[in-house]
PDB file of C-alpha atoms in Angstrom:
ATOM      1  CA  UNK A   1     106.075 141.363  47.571  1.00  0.00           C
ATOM      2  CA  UNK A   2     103.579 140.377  50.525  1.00  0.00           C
ATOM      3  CA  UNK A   3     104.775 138.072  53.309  1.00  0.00           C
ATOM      4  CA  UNK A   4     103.133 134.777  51.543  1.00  0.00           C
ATOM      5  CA  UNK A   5     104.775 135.168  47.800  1.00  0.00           C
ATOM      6  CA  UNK A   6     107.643 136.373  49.532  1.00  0.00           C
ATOM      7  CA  UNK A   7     107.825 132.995  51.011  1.00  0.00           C
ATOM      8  CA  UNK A   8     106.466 130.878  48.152  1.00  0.00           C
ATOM      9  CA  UNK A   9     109.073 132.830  46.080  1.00  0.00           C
ATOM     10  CA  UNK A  10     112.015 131.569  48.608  1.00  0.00           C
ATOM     11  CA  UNK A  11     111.081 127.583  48.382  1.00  0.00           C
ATOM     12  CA  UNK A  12     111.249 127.887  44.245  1.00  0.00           C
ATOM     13  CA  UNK A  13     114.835 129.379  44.150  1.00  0.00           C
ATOM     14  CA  UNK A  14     116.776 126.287  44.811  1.00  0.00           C
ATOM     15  CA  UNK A  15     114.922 124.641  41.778  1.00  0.00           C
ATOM     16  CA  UNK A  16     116.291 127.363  39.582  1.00  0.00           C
ATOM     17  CA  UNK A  17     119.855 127.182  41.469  1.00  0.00           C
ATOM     18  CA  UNK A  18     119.434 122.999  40.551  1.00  0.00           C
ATOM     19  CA  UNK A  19     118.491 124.132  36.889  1.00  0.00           C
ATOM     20  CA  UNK A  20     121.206 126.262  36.638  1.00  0.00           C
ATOM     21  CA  UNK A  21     123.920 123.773  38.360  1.00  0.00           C
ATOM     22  CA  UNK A  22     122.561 120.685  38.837  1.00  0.00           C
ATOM     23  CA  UNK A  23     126.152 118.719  38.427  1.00  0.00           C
ATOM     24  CA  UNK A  24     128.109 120.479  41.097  1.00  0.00           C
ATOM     25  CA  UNK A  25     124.969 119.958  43.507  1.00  0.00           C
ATOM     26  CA  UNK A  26     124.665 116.499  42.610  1.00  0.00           C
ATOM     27  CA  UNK A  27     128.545 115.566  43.882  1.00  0.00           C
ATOM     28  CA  UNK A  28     127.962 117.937  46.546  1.00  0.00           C
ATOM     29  CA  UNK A  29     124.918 115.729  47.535  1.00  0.00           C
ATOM     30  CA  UNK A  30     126.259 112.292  47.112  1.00  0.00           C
ATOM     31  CA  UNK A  31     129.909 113.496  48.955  1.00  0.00           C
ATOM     32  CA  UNK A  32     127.652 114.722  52.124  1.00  0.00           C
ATOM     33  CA  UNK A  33     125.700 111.969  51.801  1.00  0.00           C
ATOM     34  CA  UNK A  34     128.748 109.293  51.742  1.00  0.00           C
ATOM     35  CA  UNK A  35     130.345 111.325  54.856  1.00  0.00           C
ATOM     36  CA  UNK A  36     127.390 111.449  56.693  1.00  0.00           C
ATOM     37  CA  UNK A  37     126.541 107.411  56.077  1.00  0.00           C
ATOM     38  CA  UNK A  38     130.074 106.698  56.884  1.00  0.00           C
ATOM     39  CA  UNK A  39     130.321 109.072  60.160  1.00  0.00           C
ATOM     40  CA  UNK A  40     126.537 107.315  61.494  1.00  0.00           C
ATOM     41  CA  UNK A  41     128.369 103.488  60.626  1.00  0.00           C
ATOM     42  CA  UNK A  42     130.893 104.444  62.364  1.00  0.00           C
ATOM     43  CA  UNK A  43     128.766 105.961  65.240  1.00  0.00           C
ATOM     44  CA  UNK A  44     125.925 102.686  65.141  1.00  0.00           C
ATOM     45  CA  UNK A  45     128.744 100.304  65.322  1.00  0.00           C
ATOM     46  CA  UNK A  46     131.629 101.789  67.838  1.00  0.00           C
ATOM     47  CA  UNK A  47     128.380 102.372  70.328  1.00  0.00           C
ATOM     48  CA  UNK A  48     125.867  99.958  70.043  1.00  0.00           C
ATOM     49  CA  UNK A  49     128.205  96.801  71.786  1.00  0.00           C
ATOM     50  CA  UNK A  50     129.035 100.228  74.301  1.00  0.00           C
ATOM     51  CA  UNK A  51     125.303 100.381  75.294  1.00  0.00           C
ATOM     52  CA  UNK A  52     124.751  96.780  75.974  1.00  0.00           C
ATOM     53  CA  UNK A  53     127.556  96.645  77.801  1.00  0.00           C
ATOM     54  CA  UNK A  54     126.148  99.276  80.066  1.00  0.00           C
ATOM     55  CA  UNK A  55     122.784  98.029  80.251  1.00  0.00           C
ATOM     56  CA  UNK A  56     124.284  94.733  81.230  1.00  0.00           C
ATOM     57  CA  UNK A  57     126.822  96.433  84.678  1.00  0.00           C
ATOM     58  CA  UNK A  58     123.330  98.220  85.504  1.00  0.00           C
ATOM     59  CA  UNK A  59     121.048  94.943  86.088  1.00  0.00           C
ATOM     60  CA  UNK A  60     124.140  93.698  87.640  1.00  0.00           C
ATOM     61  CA  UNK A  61     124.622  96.649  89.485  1.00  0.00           C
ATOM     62  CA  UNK A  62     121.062  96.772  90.891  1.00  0.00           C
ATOM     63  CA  UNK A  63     121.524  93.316  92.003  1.00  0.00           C
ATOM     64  CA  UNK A  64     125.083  93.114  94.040  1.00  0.00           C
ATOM     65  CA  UNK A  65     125.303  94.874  97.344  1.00  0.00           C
ATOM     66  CA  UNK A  66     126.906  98.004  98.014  1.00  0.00           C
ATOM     67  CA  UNK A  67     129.737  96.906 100.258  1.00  0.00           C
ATOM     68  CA  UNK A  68     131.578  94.020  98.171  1.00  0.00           C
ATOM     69  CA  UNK A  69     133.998  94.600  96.119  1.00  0.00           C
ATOM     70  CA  UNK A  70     132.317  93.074  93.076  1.00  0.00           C
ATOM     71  CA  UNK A  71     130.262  96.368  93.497  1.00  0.00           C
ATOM     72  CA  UNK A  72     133.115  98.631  93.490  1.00  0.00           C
ATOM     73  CA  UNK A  73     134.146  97.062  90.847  1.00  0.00           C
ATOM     74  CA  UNK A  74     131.480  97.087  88.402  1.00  0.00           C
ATOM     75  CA  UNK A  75     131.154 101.085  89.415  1.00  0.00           C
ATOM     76  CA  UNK A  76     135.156 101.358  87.902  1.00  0.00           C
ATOM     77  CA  UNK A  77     133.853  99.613  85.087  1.00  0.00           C
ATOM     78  CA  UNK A  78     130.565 101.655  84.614  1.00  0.00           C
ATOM     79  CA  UNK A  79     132.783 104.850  84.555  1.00  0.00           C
ATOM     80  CA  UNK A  80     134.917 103.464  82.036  1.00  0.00           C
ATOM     81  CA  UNK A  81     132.372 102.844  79.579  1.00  0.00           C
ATOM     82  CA  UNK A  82     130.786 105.857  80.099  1.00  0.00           C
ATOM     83  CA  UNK A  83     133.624 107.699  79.677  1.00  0.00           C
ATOM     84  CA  UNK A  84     134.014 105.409  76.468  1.00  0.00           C
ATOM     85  CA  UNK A  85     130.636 106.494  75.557  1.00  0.00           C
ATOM     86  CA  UNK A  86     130.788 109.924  75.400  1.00  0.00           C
ATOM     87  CA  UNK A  87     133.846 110.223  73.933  1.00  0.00           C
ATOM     88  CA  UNK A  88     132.846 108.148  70.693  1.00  0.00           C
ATOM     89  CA  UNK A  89     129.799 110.253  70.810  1.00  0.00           C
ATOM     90  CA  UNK A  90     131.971 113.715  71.026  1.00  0.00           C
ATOM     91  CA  UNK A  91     134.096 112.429  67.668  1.00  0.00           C
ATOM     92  CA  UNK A  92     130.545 111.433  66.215  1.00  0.00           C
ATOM     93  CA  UNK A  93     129.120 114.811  66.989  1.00  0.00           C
ATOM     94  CA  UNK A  94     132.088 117.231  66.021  1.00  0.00           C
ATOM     95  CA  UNK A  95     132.118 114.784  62.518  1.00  0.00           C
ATOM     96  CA  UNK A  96     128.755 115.864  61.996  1.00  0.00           C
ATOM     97  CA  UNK A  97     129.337 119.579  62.593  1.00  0.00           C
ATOM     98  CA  UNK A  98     132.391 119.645  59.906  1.00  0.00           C
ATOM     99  CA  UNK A  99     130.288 117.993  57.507  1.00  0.00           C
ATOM    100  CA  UNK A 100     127.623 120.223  58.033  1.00  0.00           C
ATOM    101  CA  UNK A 101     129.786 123.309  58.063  1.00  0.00           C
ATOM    102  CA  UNK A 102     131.589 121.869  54.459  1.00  0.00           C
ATOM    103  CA  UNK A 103     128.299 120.673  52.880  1.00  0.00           C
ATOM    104  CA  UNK A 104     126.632 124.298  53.770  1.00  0.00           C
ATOM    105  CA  UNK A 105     129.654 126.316  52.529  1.00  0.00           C
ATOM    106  CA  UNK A 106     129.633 124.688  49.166  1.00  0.00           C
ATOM    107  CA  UNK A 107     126.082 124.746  48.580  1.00  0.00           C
ATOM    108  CA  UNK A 108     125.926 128.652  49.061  1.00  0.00           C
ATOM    109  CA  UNK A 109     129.223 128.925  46.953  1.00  0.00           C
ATOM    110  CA  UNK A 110     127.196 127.403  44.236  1.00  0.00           C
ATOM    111  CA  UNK A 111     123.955 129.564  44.606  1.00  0.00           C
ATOM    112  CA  UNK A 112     126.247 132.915  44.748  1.00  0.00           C
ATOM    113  CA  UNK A 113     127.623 131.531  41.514  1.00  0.00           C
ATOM    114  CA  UNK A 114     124.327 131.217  39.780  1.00  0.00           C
ATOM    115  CA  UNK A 115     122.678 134.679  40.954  1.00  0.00           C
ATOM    116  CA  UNK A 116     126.429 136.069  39.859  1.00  0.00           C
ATOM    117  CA  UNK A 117     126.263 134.738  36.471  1.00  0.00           C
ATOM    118  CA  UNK A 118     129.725 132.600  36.836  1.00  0.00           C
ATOM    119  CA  UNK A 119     129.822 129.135  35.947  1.00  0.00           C
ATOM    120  CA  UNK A 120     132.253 127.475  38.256  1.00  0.00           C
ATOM    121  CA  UNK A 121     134.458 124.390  37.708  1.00  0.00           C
ATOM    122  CA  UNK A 122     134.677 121.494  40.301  1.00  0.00           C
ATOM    123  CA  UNK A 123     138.300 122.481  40.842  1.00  0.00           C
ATOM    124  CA  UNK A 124     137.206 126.063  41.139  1.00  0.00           C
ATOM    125  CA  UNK A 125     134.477 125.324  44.122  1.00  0.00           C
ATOM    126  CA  UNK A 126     136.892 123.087  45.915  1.00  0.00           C
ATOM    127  CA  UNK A 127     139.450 125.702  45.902  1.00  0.00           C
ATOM    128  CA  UNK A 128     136.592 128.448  47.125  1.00  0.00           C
ATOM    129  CA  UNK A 129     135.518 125.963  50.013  1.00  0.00           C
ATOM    130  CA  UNK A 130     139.013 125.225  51.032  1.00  0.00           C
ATOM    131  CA  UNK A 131     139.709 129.115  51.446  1.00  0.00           C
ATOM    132  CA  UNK A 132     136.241 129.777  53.067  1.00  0.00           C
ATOM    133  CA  UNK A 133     134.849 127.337  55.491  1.00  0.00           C
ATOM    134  CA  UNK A 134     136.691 128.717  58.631  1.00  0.00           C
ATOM    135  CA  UNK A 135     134.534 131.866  58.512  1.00  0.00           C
ATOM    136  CA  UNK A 136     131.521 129.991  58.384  1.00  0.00           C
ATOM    137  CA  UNK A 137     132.854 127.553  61.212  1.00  0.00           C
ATOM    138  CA  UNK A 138     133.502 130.394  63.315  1.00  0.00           C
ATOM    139  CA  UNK A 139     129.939 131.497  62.715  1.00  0.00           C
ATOM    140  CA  UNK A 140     128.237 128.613  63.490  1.00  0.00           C
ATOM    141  CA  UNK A 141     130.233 127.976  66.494  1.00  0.00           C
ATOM    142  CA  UNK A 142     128.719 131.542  67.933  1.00  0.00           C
ATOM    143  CA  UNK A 143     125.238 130.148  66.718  1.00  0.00           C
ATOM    144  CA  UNK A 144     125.764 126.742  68.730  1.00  0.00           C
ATOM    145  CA  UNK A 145     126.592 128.887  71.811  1.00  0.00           C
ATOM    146  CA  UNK A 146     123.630 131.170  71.294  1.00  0.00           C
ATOM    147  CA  UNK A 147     121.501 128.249  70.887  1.00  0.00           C
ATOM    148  CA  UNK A 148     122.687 126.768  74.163  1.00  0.00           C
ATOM    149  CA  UNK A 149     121.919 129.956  76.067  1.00  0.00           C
ATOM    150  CA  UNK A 150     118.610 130.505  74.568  1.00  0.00           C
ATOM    151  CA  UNK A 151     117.936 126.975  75.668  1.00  0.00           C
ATOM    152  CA  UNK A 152     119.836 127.409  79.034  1.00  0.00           C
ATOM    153  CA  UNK A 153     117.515 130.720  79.610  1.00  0.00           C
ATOM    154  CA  UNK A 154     114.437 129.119  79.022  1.00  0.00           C
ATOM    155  CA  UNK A 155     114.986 125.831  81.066  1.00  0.00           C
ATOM    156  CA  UNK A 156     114.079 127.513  84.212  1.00  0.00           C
ATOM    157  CA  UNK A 157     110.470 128.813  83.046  1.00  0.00           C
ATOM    158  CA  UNK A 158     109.638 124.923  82.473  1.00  0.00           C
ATOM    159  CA  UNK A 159     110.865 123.524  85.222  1.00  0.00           C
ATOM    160  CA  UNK A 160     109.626 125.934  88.079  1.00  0.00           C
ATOM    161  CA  UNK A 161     105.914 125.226  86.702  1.00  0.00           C
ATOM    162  CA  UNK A 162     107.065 121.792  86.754  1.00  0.00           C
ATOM    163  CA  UNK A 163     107.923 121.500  90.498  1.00  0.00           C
ATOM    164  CA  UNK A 164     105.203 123.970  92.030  1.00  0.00           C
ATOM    165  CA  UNK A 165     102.220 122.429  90.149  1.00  0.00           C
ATOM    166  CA  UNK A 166     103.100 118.746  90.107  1.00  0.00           C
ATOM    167  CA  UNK A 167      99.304 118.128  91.534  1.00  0.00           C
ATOM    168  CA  UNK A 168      97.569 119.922  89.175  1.00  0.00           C
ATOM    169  CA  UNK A 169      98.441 118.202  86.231  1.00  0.00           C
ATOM    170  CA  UNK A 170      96.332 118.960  83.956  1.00  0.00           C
ATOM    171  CA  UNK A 171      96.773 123.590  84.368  1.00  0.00           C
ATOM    172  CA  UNK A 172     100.336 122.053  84.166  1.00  0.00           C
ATOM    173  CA  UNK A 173      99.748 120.225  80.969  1.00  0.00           C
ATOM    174  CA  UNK A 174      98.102 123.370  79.577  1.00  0.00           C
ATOM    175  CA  UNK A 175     100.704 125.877  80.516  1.00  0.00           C
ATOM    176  CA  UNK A 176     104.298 123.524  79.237  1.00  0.00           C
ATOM    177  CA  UNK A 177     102.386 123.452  76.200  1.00  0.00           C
ATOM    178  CA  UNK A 178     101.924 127.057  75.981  1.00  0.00           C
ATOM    179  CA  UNK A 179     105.077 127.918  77.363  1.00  0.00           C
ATOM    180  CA  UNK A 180     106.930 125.623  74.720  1.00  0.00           C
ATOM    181  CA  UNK A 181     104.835 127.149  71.650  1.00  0.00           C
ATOM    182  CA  UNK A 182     106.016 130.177  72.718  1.00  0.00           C
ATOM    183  CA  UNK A 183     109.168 129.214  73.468  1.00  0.00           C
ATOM    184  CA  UNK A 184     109.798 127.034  70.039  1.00  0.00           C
ATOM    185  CA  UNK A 185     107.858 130.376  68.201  1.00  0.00           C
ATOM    186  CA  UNK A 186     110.498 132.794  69.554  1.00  0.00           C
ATOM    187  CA  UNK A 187     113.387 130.351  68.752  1.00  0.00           C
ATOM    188  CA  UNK A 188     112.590 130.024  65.184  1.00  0.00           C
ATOM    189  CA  UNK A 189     112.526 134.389  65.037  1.00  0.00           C
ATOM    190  CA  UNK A 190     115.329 134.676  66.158  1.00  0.00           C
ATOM    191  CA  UNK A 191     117.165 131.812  64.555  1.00  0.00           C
ATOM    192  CA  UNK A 192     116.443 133.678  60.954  1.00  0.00           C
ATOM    193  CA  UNK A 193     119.172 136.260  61.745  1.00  0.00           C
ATOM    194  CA  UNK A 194     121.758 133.177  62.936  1.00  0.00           C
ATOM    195  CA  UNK A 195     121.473 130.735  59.920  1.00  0.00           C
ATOM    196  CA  UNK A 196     121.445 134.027  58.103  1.00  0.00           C
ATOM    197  CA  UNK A 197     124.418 134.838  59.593  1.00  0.00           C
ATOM    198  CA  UNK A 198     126.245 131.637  58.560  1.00  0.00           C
ATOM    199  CA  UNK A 199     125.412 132.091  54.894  1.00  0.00           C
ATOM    200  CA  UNK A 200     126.793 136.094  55.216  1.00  0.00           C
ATOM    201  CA  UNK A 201     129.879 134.064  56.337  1.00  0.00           C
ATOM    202  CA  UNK A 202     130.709 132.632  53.039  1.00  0.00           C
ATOM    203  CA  UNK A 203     129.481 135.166  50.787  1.00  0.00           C
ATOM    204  CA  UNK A 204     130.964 137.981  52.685  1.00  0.00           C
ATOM    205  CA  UNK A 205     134.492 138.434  54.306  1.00  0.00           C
ATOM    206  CA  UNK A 206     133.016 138.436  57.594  1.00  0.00           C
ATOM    207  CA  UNK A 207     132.428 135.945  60.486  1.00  0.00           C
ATOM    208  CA  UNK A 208     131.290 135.555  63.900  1.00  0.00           C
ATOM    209  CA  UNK A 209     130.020 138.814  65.884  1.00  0.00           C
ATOM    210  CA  UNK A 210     130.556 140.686  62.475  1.00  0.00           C
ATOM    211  CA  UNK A 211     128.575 138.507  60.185  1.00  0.00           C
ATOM    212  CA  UNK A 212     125.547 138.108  63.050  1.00  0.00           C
ATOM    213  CA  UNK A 213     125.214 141.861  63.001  1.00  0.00           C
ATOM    214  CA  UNK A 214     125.254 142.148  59.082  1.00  0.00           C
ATOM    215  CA  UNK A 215     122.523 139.421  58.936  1.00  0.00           C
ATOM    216  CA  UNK A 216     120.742 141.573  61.253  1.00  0.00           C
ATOM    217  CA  UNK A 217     120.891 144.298  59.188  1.00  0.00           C
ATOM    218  CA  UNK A 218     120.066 142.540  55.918  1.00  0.00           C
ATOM    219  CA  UNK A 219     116.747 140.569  57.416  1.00  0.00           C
ATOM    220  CA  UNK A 220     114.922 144.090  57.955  1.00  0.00           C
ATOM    221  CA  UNK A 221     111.756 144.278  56.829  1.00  0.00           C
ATOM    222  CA  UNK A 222     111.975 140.252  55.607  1.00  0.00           C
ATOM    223  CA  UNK A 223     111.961 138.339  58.578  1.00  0.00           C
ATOM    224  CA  UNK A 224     108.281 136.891  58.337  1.00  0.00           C
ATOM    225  CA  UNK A 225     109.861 135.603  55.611  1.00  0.00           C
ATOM    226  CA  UNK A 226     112.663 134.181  57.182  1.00  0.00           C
ATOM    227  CA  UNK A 227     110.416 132.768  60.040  1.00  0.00           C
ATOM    228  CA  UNK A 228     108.061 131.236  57.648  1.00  0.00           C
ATOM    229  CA  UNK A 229     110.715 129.707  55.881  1.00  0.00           C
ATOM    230  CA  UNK A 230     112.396 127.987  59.822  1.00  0.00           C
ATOM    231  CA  UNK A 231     108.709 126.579  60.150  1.00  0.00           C
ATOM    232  CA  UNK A 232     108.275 125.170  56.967  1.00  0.00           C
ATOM    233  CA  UNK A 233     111.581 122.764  57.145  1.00  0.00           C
ATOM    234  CA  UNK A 234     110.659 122.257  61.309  1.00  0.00           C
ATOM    235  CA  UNK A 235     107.349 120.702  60.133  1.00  0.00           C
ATOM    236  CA  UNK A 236     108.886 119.173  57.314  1.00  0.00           C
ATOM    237  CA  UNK A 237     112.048 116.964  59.422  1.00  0.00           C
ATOM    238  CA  UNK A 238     108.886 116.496  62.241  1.00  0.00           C
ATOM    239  CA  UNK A 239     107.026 114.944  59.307  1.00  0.00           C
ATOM    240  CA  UNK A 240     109.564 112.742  58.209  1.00  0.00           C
ATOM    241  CA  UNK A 241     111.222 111.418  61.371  1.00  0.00           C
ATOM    242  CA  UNK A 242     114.538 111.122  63.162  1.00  0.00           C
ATOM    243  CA  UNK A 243     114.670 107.606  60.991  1.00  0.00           C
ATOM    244  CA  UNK A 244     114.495 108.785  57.330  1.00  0.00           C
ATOM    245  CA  UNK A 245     117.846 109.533  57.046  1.00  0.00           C
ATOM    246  CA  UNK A 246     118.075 109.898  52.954  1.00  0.00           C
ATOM    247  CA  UNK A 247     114.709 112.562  53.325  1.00  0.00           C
ATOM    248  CA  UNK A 248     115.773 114.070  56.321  1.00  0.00           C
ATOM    249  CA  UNK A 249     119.852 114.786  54.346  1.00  0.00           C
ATOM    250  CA  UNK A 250     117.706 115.912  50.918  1.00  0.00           C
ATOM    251  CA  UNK A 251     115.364 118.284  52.927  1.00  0.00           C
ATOM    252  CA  UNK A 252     118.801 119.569  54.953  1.00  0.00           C
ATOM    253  CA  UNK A 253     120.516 120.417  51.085  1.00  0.00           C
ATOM    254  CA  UNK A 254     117.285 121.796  50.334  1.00  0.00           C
ATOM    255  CA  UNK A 255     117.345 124.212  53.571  1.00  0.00           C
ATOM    256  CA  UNK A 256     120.757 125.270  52.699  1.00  0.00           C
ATOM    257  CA  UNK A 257     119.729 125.666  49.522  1.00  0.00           C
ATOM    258  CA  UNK A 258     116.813 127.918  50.436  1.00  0.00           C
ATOM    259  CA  UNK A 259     118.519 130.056  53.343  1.00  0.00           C
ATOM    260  CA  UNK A 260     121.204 131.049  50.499  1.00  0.00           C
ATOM    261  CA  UNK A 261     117.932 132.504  48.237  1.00  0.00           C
ATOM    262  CA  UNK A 262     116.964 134.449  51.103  1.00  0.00           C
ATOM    263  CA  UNK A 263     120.649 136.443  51.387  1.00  0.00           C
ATOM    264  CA  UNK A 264     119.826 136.912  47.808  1.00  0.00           C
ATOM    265  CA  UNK A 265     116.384 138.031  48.501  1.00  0.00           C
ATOM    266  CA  UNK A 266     117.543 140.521  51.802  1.00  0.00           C
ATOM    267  CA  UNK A 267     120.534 141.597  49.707  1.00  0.00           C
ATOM    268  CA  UNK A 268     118.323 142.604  46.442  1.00  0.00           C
ATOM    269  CA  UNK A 269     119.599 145.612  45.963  1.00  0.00           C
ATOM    270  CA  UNK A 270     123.330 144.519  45.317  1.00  0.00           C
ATOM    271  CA  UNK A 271     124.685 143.814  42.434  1.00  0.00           C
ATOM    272  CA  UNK A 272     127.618 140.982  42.253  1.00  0.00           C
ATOM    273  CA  UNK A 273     131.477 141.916  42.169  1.00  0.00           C
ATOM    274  CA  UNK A 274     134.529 140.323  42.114  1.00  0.00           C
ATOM    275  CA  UNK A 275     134.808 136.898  43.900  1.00  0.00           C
ATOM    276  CA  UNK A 276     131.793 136.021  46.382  1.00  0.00           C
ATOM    277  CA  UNK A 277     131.016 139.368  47.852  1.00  0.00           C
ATOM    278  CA  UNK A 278     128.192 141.450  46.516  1.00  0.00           C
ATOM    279  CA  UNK A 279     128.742 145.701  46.717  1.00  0.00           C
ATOM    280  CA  UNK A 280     126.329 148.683  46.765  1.00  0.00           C
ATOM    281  CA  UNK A 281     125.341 149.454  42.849  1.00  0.00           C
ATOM    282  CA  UNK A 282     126.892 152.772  42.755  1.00  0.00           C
ATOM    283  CA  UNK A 283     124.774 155.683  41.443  1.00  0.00           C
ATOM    284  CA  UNK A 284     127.044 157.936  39.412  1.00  0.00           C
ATOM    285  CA  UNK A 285     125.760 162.003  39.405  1.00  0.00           C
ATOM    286  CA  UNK A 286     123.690 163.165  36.112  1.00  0.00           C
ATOM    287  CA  UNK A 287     125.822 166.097  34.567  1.00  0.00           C
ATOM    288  CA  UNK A 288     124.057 168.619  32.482  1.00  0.00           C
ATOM    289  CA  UNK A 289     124.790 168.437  29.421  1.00  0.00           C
ATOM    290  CA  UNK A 290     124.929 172.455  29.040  1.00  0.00           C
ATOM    291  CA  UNK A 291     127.653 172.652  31.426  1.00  0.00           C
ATOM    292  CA  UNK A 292     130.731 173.298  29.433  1.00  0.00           C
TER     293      UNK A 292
END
């Protein structure tokens, strides 16, 4: 299989996993899709009166002078909101991560059921979610701290540039955008082994350190694949926009969808076994059949 069917052959699996069990993945859909509406409402309307409040103490701000206590006060009152703020946006973020984590655990649940051959009831997949989604949880909690120190790593080789050649801005223009091709190009690399990672989480008994190392192991020899697959759905949410919320949700089942193929593709030469993890085929001696 060359690099480019390889690929093409990743983004038609989740048709045949919808084929196969369209039903569960349609409630799985509309459930992630009524969590996530209800966690942005709550999100749109707990901070939007929280901004304009803030906007509001900052003309005011600008205007009063430092020394009267109207000033003091409106800096109490800045801090407050703030603080206000970010903790609305803390509950709205750690929301999103859960229903991320849940949404992603079921829909790989559902594709190891269809490459195992088992047909799975609705009470059956709630019961296999409810007794799986910490490992992937831990997983992706390594992956979010991973992702901040790639990020962290990498801030410094922008902003040096930045400050030494503020006056030549256009050999600055040219090397940010090299710099952050090459920095987006090594991201999405090496991001193939940590989503990986998350779906070796549910179909495996492993998480964390454990499962990043078996995902390692798994994506030899595929991980063109892998990276062709992380540019395809980067172009595809830059396509659609932070505002399409119903296209940007399908395309993020889709991805799930698609990263759970690719376990299946990396982990070809397993055969399925009892419950969600997949085993070694075992190859059993040949006896003559002269020997007494």
């Amino acid at each position: 299989m060359n690099n480019l069917s390889g690929f093409l052959e990743l983004l038609k699996g989740p048709l045949k996993i919808l084929s196969g069990n369209g039903k569960l993945m349609a409630i799985t859909a509309i459930l992630y899709l009524i969590f996530y509406s209800i966690s942005f409402t709550f999100y749109t309307y707990s901070s939007n009166p929280l901004i304009t409040d803030l906007v509001i103490i900052f003309r005011t701000l600008v205007m009063e002078h430092p020394d009267t206590p109207e000033y003091a006060k409106l800096l109490v009152a800045l801090r407050e909101e703030i603080g206000i703020f970010l903790g609305i946006k803390t509950i709205y973020v750690v929301l999103l991560f859960f229903i991320m984590i849940l949404a992603q655990t079921t829909i790989v649940i559902i594709s190891s059921s269809y490459y195992g051959g088992v047909n799975l009831s609705l009470k059956e997949l709630l019961m296999k979610v409810s007794r799986t989604w910490t490992r992937p949880f831990v997983t992706s909690f390594y992956v979010q701290l991973l992702t901040l120190g790639y990020m962290s790593i990498f801030f410094w080789p922008l902003l040096v540039p930045s400050l030494l050649l503020f006056n030549h801005r256009t050999f600055l223009i040219i090397l940010l955008v090299f710099l952050g091709i090459l920095i987006i190009t090594l991201y999405l690399y090496l991001s193939v082994v940590w989503s990986l990672a998350v779906v070796v989480s549910v179909v495996e008994d492993s998480y964390g350190i454990s499962a990043l190392g078996k995902a390692r192991e798994l994506v030899k020899g595929k991980m063109v694949h892998g990276f062709l697959l992380n540019l395809f759905f980067v172009l595809g949410f830059m396509v659609i926009g932070g505002n399409q919320y119903v296209f940007t949700w399908i395309l993020s089942i889709y991805q799930f969808m698609a990263y759970s193929v690719f376990y299946f593709h990396c982990n070809n030469k397993m055969k399925p076994s009892e419950g969600l993890e997949y085993s070694e085929i075992p190859s059993a001696p040949v006896l003559n059949e002269d020997i007494p």
